[in-house]
Coordinates of C-alpha atoms in Angstrom, one line a residue:
X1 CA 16.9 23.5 -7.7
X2 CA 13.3 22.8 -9.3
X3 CA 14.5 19.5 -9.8
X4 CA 15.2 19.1 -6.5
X5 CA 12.3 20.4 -5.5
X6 CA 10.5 18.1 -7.3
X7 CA 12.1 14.9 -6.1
X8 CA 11.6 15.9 -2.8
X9 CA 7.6 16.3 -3.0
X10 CA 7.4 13.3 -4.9
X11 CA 9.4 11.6 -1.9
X12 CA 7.2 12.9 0.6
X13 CA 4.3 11.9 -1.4
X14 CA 5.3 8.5 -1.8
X15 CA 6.3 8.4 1.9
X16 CA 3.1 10.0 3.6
X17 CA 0.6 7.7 1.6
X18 CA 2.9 4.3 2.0
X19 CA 2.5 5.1 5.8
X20 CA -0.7 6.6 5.8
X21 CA -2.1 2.9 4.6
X22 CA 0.5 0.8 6.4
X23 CA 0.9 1.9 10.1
X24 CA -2.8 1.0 10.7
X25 CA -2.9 -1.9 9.3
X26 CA 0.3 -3.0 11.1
X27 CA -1.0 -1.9 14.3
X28 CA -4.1 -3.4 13.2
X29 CA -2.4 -6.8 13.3
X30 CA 0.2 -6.5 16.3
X31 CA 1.0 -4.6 19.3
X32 CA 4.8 -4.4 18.5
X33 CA 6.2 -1.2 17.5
X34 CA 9.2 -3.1 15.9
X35 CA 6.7 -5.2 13.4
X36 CA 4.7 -1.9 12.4
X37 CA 8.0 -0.2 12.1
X38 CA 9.4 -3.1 10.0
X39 CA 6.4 -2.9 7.4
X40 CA 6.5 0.9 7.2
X41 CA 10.5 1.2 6.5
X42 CA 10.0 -1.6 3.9
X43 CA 7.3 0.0 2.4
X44 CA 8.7 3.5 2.4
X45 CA 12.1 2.6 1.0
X46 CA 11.0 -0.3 -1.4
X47 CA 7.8 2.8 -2.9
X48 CA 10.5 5.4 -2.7
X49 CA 13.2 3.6 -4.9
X50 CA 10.5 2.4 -7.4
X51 CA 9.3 5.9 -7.5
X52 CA 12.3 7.9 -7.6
X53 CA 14.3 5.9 -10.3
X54 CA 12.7 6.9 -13.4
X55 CA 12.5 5.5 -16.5
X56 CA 9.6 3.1 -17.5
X57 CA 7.4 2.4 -14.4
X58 CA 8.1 4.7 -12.7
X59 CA 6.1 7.5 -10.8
X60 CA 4.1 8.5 -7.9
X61 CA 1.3 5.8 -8.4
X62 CA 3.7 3.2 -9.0
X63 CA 6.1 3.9 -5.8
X64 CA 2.8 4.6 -3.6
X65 CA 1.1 0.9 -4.9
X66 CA 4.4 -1.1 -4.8
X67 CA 5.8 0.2 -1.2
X68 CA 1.6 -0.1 0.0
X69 CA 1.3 -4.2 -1.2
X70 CA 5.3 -4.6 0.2
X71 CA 4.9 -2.6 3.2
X72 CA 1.4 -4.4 4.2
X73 CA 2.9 -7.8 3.3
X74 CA 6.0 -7.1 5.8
X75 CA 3.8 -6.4 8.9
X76 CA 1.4 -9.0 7.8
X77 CA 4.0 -11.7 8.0
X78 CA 5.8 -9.8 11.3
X79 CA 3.0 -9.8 13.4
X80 CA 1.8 -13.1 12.4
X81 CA 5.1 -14.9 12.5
X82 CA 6.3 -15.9 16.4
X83 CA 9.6 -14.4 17.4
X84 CA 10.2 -12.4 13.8
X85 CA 12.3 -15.1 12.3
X86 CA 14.4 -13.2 10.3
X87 CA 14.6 -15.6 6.9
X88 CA 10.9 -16.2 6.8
X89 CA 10.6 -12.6 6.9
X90 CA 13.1 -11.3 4.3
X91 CA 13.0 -14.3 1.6
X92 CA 9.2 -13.3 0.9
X93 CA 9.4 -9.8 0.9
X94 CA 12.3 -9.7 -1.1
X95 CA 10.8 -11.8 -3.5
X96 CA 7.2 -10.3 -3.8
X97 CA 8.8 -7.0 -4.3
X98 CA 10.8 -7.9 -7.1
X99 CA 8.3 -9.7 -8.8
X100 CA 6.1 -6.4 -8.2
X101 CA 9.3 -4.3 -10.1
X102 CA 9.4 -7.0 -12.8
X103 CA 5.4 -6.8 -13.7
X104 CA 5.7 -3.2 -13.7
X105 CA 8.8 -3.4 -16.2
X106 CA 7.7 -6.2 -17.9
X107 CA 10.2 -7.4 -20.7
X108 CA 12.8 -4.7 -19.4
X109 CA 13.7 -7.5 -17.4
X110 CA 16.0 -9.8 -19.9
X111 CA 17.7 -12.4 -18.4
X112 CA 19.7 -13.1 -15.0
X113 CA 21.6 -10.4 -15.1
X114 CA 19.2 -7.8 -15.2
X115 CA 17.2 -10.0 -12.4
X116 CA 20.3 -10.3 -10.2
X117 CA 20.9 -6.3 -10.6
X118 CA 17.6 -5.7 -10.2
X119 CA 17.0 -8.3 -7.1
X120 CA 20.2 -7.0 -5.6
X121 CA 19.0 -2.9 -5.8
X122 CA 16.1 -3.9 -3.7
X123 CA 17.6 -6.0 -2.1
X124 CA 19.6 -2.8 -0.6
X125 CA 16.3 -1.3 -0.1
X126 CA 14.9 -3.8 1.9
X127 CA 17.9 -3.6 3.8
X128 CA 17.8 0.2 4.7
X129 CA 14.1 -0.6 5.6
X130 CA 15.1 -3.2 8.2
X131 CA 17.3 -0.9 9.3
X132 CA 15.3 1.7 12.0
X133 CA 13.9 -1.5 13.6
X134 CA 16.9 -3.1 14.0
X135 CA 18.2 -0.5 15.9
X136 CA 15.3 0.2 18.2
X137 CA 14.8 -3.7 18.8
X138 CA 15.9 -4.2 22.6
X139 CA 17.4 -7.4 21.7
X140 CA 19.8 -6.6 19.3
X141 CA 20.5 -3.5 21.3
X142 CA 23.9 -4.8 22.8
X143 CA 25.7 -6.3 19.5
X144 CA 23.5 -4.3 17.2
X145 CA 27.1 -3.8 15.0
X146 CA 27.6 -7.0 14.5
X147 CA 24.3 -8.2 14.0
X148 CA 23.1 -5.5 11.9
X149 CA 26.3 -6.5 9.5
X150 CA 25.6 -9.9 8.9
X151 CA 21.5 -9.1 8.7
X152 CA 22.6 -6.5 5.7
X153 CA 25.4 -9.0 4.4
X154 CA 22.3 -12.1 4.2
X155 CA 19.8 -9.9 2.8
X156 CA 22.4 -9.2 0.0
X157 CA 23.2 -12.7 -0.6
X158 CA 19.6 -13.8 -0.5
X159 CA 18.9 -11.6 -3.4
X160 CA 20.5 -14.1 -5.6
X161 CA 17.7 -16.9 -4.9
X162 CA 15.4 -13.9 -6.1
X163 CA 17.4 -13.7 -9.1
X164 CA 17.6 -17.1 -9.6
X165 CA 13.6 -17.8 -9.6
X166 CA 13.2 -14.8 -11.3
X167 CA 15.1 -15.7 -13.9
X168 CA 14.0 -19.3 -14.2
X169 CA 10.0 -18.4 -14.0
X170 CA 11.0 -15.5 -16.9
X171 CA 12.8 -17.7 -18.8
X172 CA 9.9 -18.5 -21.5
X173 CA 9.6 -14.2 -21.7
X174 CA 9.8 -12.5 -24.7
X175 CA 13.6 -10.9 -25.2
X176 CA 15.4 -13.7 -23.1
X177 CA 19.3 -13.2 -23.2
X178 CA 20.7 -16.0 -21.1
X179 CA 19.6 -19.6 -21.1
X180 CA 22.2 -20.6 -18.1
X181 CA 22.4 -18.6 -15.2
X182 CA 25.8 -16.8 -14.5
X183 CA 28.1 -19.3 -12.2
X184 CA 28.5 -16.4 -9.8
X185 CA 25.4 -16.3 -9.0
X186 CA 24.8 -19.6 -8.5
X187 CA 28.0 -19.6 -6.3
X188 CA 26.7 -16.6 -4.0
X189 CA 22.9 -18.4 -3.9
X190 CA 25.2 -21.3 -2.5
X191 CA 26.4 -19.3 0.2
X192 CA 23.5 -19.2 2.8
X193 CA 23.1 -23.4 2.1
X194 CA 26.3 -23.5 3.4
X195 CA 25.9 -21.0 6.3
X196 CA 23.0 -23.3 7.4
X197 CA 24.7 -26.0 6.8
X198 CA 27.8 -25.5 8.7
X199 CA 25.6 -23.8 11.8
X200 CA 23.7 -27.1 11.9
X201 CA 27.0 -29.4 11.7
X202 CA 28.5 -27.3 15.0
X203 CA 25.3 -26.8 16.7
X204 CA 25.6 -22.6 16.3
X205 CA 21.4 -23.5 14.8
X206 CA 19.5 -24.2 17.6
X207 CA 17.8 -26.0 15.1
X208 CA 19.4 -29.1 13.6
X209 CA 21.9 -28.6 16.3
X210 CA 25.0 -31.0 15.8
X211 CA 23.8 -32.9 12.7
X212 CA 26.0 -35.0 10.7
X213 CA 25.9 -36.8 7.8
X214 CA 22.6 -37.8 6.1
X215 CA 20.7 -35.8 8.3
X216 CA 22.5 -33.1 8.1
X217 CA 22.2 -33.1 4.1
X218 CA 18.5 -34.0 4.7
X219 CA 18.6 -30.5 7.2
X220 CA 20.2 -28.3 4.2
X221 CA 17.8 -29.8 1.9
X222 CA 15.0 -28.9 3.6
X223 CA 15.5 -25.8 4.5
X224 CA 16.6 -24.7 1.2
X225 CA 13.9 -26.5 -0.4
X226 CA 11.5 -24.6 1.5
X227 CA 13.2 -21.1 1.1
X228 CA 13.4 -21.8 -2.9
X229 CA 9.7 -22.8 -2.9
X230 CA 9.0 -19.6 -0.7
X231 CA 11.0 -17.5 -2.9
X232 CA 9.4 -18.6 -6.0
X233 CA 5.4 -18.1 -4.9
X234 CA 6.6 -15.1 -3.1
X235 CA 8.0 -14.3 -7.0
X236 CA 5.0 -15.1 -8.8
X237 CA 2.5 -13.8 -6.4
X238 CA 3.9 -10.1 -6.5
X239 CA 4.1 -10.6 -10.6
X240 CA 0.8 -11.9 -11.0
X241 CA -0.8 -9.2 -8.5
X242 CA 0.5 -6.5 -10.6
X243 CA 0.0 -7.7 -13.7
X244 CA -3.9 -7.8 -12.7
X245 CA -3.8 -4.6 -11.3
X246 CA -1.7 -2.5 -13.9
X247 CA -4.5 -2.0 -16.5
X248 CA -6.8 -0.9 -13.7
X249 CA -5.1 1.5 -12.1
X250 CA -4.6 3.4 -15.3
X251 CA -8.3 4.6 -14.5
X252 CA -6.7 7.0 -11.7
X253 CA -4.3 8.3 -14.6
X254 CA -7.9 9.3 -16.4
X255 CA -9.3 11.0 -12.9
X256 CA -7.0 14.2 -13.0
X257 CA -8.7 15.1 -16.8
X258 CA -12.0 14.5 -14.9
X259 CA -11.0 16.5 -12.1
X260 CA -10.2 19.5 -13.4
X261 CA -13.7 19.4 -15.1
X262 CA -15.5 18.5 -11.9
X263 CA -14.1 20.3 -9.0
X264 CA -15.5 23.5 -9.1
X265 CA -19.1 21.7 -9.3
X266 CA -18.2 19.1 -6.3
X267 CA -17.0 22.4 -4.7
X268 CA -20.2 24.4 -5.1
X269 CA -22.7 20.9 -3.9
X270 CA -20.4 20.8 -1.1
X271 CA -21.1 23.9 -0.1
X272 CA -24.8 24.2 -0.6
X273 CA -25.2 21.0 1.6
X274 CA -23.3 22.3 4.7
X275 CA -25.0 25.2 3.9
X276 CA -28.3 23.3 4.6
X277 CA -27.2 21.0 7.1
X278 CA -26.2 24.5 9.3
X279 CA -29.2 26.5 8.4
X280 CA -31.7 23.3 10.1
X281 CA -29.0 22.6 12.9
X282 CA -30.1 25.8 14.1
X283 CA -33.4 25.3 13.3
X284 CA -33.4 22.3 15.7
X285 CA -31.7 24.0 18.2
X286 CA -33.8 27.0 18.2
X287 CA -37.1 24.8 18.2
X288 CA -35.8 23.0 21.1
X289 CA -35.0 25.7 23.2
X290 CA -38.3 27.8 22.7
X291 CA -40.4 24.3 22.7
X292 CA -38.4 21.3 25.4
X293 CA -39.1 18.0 24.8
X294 CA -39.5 18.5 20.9
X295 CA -36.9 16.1 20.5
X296 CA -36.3 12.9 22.1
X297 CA -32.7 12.7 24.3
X298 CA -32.1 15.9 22.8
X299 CA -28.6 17.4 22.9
X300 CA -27.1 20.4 24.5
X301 CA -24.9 22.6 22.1
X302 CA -24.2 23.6 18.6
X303 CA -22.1 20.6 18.1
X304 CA -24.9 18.2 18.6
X305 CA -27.5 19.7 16.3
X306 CA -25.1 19.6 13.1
X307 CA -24.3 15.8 13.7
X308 CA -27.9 15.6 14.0
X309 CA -28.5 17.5 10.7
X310 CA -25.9 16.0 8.8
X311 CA -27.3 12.4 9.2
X312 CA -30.8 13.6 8.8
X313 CA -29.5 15.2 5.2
X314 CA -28.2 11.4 4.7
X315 CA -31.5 10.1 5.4
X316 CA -30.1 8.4 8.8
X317 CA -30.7 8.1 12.5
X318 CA -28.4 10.0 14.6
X319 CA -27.8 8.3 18.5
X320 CA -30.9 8.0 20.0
X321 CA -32.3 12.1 19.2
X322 CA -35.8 11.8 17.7
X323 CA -38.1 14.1 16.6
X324 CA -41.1 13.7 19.0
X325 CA -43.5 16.7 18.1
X326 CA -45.5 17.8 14.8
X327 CA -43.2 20.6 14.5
X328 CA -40.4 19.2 14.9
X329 CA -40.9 16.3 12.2
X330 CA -42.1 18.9 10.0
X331 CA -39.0 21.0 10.2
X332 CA -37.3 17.1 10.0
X333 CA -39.4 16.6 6.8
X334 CA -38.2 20.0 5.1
X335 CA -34.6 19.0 5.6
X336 CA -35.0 15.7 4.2
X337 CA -36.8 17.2 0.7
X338 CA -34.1 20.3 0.5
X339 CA -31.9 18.1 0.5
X340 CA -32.6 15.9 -1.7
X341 CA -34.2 18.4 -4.2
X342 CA -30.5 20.1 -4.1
X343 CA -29.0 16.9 -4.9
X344 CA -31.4 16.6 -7.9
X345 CA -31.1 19.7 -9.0
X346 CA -27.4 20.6 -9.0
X347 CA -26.5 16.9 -10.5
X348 CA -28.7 18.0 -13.7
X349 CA -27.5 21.5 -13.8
X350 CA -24.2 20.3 -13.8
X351 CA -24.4 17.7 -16.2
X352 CA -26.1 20.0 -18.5
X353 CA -22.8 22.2 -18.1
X354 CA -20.1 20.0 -17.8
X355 CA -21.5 17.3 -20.4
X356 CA -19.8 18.6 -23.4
X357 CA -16.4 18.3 -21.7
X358 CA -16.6 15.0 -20.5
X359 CA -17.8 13.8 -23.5
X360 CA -14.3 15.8 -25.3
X361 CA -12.6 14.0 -22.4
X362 CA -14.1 10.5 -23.3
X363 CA -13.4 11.0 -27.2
X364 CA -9.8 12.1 -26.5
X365 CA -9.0 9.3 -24.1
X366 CA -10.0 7.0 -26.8
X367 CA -7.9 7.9 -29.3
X368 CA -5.2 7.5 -27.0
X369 CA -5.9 4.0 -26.5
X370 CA -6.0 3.3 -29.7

């Protein structure tokens, strides 16, 4: 049951975060629900089956990072992409996710096989992300069956040009298995050149509609020429962004150590500085009411004095409330020195404190890396 447990906070973790960063930034971009909602099922199940699998690479950081970059690339190309044409959406997203996976794993990744099982598990991901925006999409609300079907069927059979220019790009990696890729995968990576093919030949492709002989190869060509070449930057783009960003975001592995150190001291600044900022809210409030016109535009309530104090702790104007008589800018003054003699003071006493710990912290980490 604790492991359970556990899954299920990590889940929620992973989901909360993904959406937290990716529904603003879709809405950000477009107006239409079925774009944001696109990006966030994406995100959520492409962070969630990174996260949840275990082994090597795996993790909350690593779920919440990959479903964050795959989830804000999906709404990205959704809301900028007229109509949401379905291959121009998948084919990249697809793509820059496994390459994501595959800089995360790094030589775990051996050949085409692993690349086709690995392309073809997110693949299913991507799938299920789809999924809650196919269904609320008015347009595919009256043959949502059979559309949803063959949507799920060409996600799956696009996974093998992942594979493919996975494999290919890898091929120089350390630990390489295969030199040729399997002939059924080459066969099933055949099957959506063919679809096209066949939809431009009896005009079901609006278009290309009715080609026929060197066009029509010409058509094929093209579009397959420019779903590879999609495919492959998509690839390298999400392996090369990860790559870059791996060593870095070890840092926020090193935070929890420092943390644990730290909190009670950010705890007790925290407090002394709202404890200021209320003591001279009601000293502003109290000097306006027994002396008007102290302050310039001043405000009426509680509420307005401690906006007013806070951003005179942070050394800034607040709105257009000014401090207009000597009193007042002397009481103005005070705040400003408190606060930042409490600053001053608290940072030192803490340092003083908490200096041999970091400094155990540092050493430690250290040795670890070496």
């Amino acid at each position: 049951m604790s492991d359970i447990a556990r899954l299920i906070w990590l889940a929620a973790r992973i989901g909360v975060v993904v959406a937290a960063v990716v529904v603003p930034f879709g809405y950000a971009i477009t107006g239409v629900h079925a774009d944001v909602l696109m990006g966030v099922g994406c995100g959520v199940a492409i962070g969630l089956g990174v996260g949840l699998r275990g082994g090597a690479g795996s993790g909350p950081w690593t779920g919440i990072l990959t479903g964050v970059i795959v989830g804000v690339a999906t709404a990205l190309i959704a809301g900028l992409v007229p109509g949401n044409a379905y291959g121009l959406l998948v084919v990249p997203v697809l793509a820059l996710a496994v390459g994501l996976i595959a800089g995360f794993r790094g030589t775990a990744i051996a050949g085409y096989r692993d690349m086709a099982k690995e392309a073809f598990i997110v693949a299913v991901l991507v799938a299920l992300g789809f999924l809650p925006a196919w269904i609320v999409q008015e347009t595919f609300a009256d043959g949502f069956f059979s559309y949803g079907t063959l949507a799920i069927a060409a996600t799956l059979v696009l996974s093998s040009w992942t594979a493919l220019a996975g494999g290919l790009l890898s091929h120089r990696r350390a630990g390489w298995r295969d030199s040729r890729p399997p002939l059924l995968l080459v066969l099933t990576a055949l099957v959506i050149p063919v679809a096209v093919g066949w939809g431009m030949y009896t005009g079901d492709l609006e278009e290309g509609r009715g080609l026929s002989g060197i066009y029509l190869a010409l058509g094929i060509l093209a579009v397959t020429g420019m779903s590879v070449g999609l495919t492959a930057v998509s690839f390298l783009l999400g392996r090369a962004v990860i790559t870059w960003l791996q060593p870095r975001i070890r840092v926020y592995g090193y935070l929890a150590d420092y943390l644990n150190v730290m909190w009670v001291p950010i705890g007790a600044f925290a407090v002394g500085y709202l404890t200021i900022i209320v003591l001279f809210a009601g000293f502003y409030g109290m000097l306006e009411r027994f002396q008007p016109g102290a302050f310039a535009d001043a405000g009426t309530g509680i509420t307005e004095w401690l906006s007013f104090a806070f951003f005179t702790a942070l050394g800034q104007e607040f709105a257009a409330t000014k401090p207009v008589s000597v009193g007042a800018r002397v009481v103005v003054g005070a705040h400003l020195i408190i606060s930042a003699g409490w600053a001053v003071v608290l940072f030192a006493a803490v340092m003083s404190s908490i200096g041999p710990k970091l400094d155990a912290i540092a050493r430690r980490l250290a040795e670890d890396e070496d």
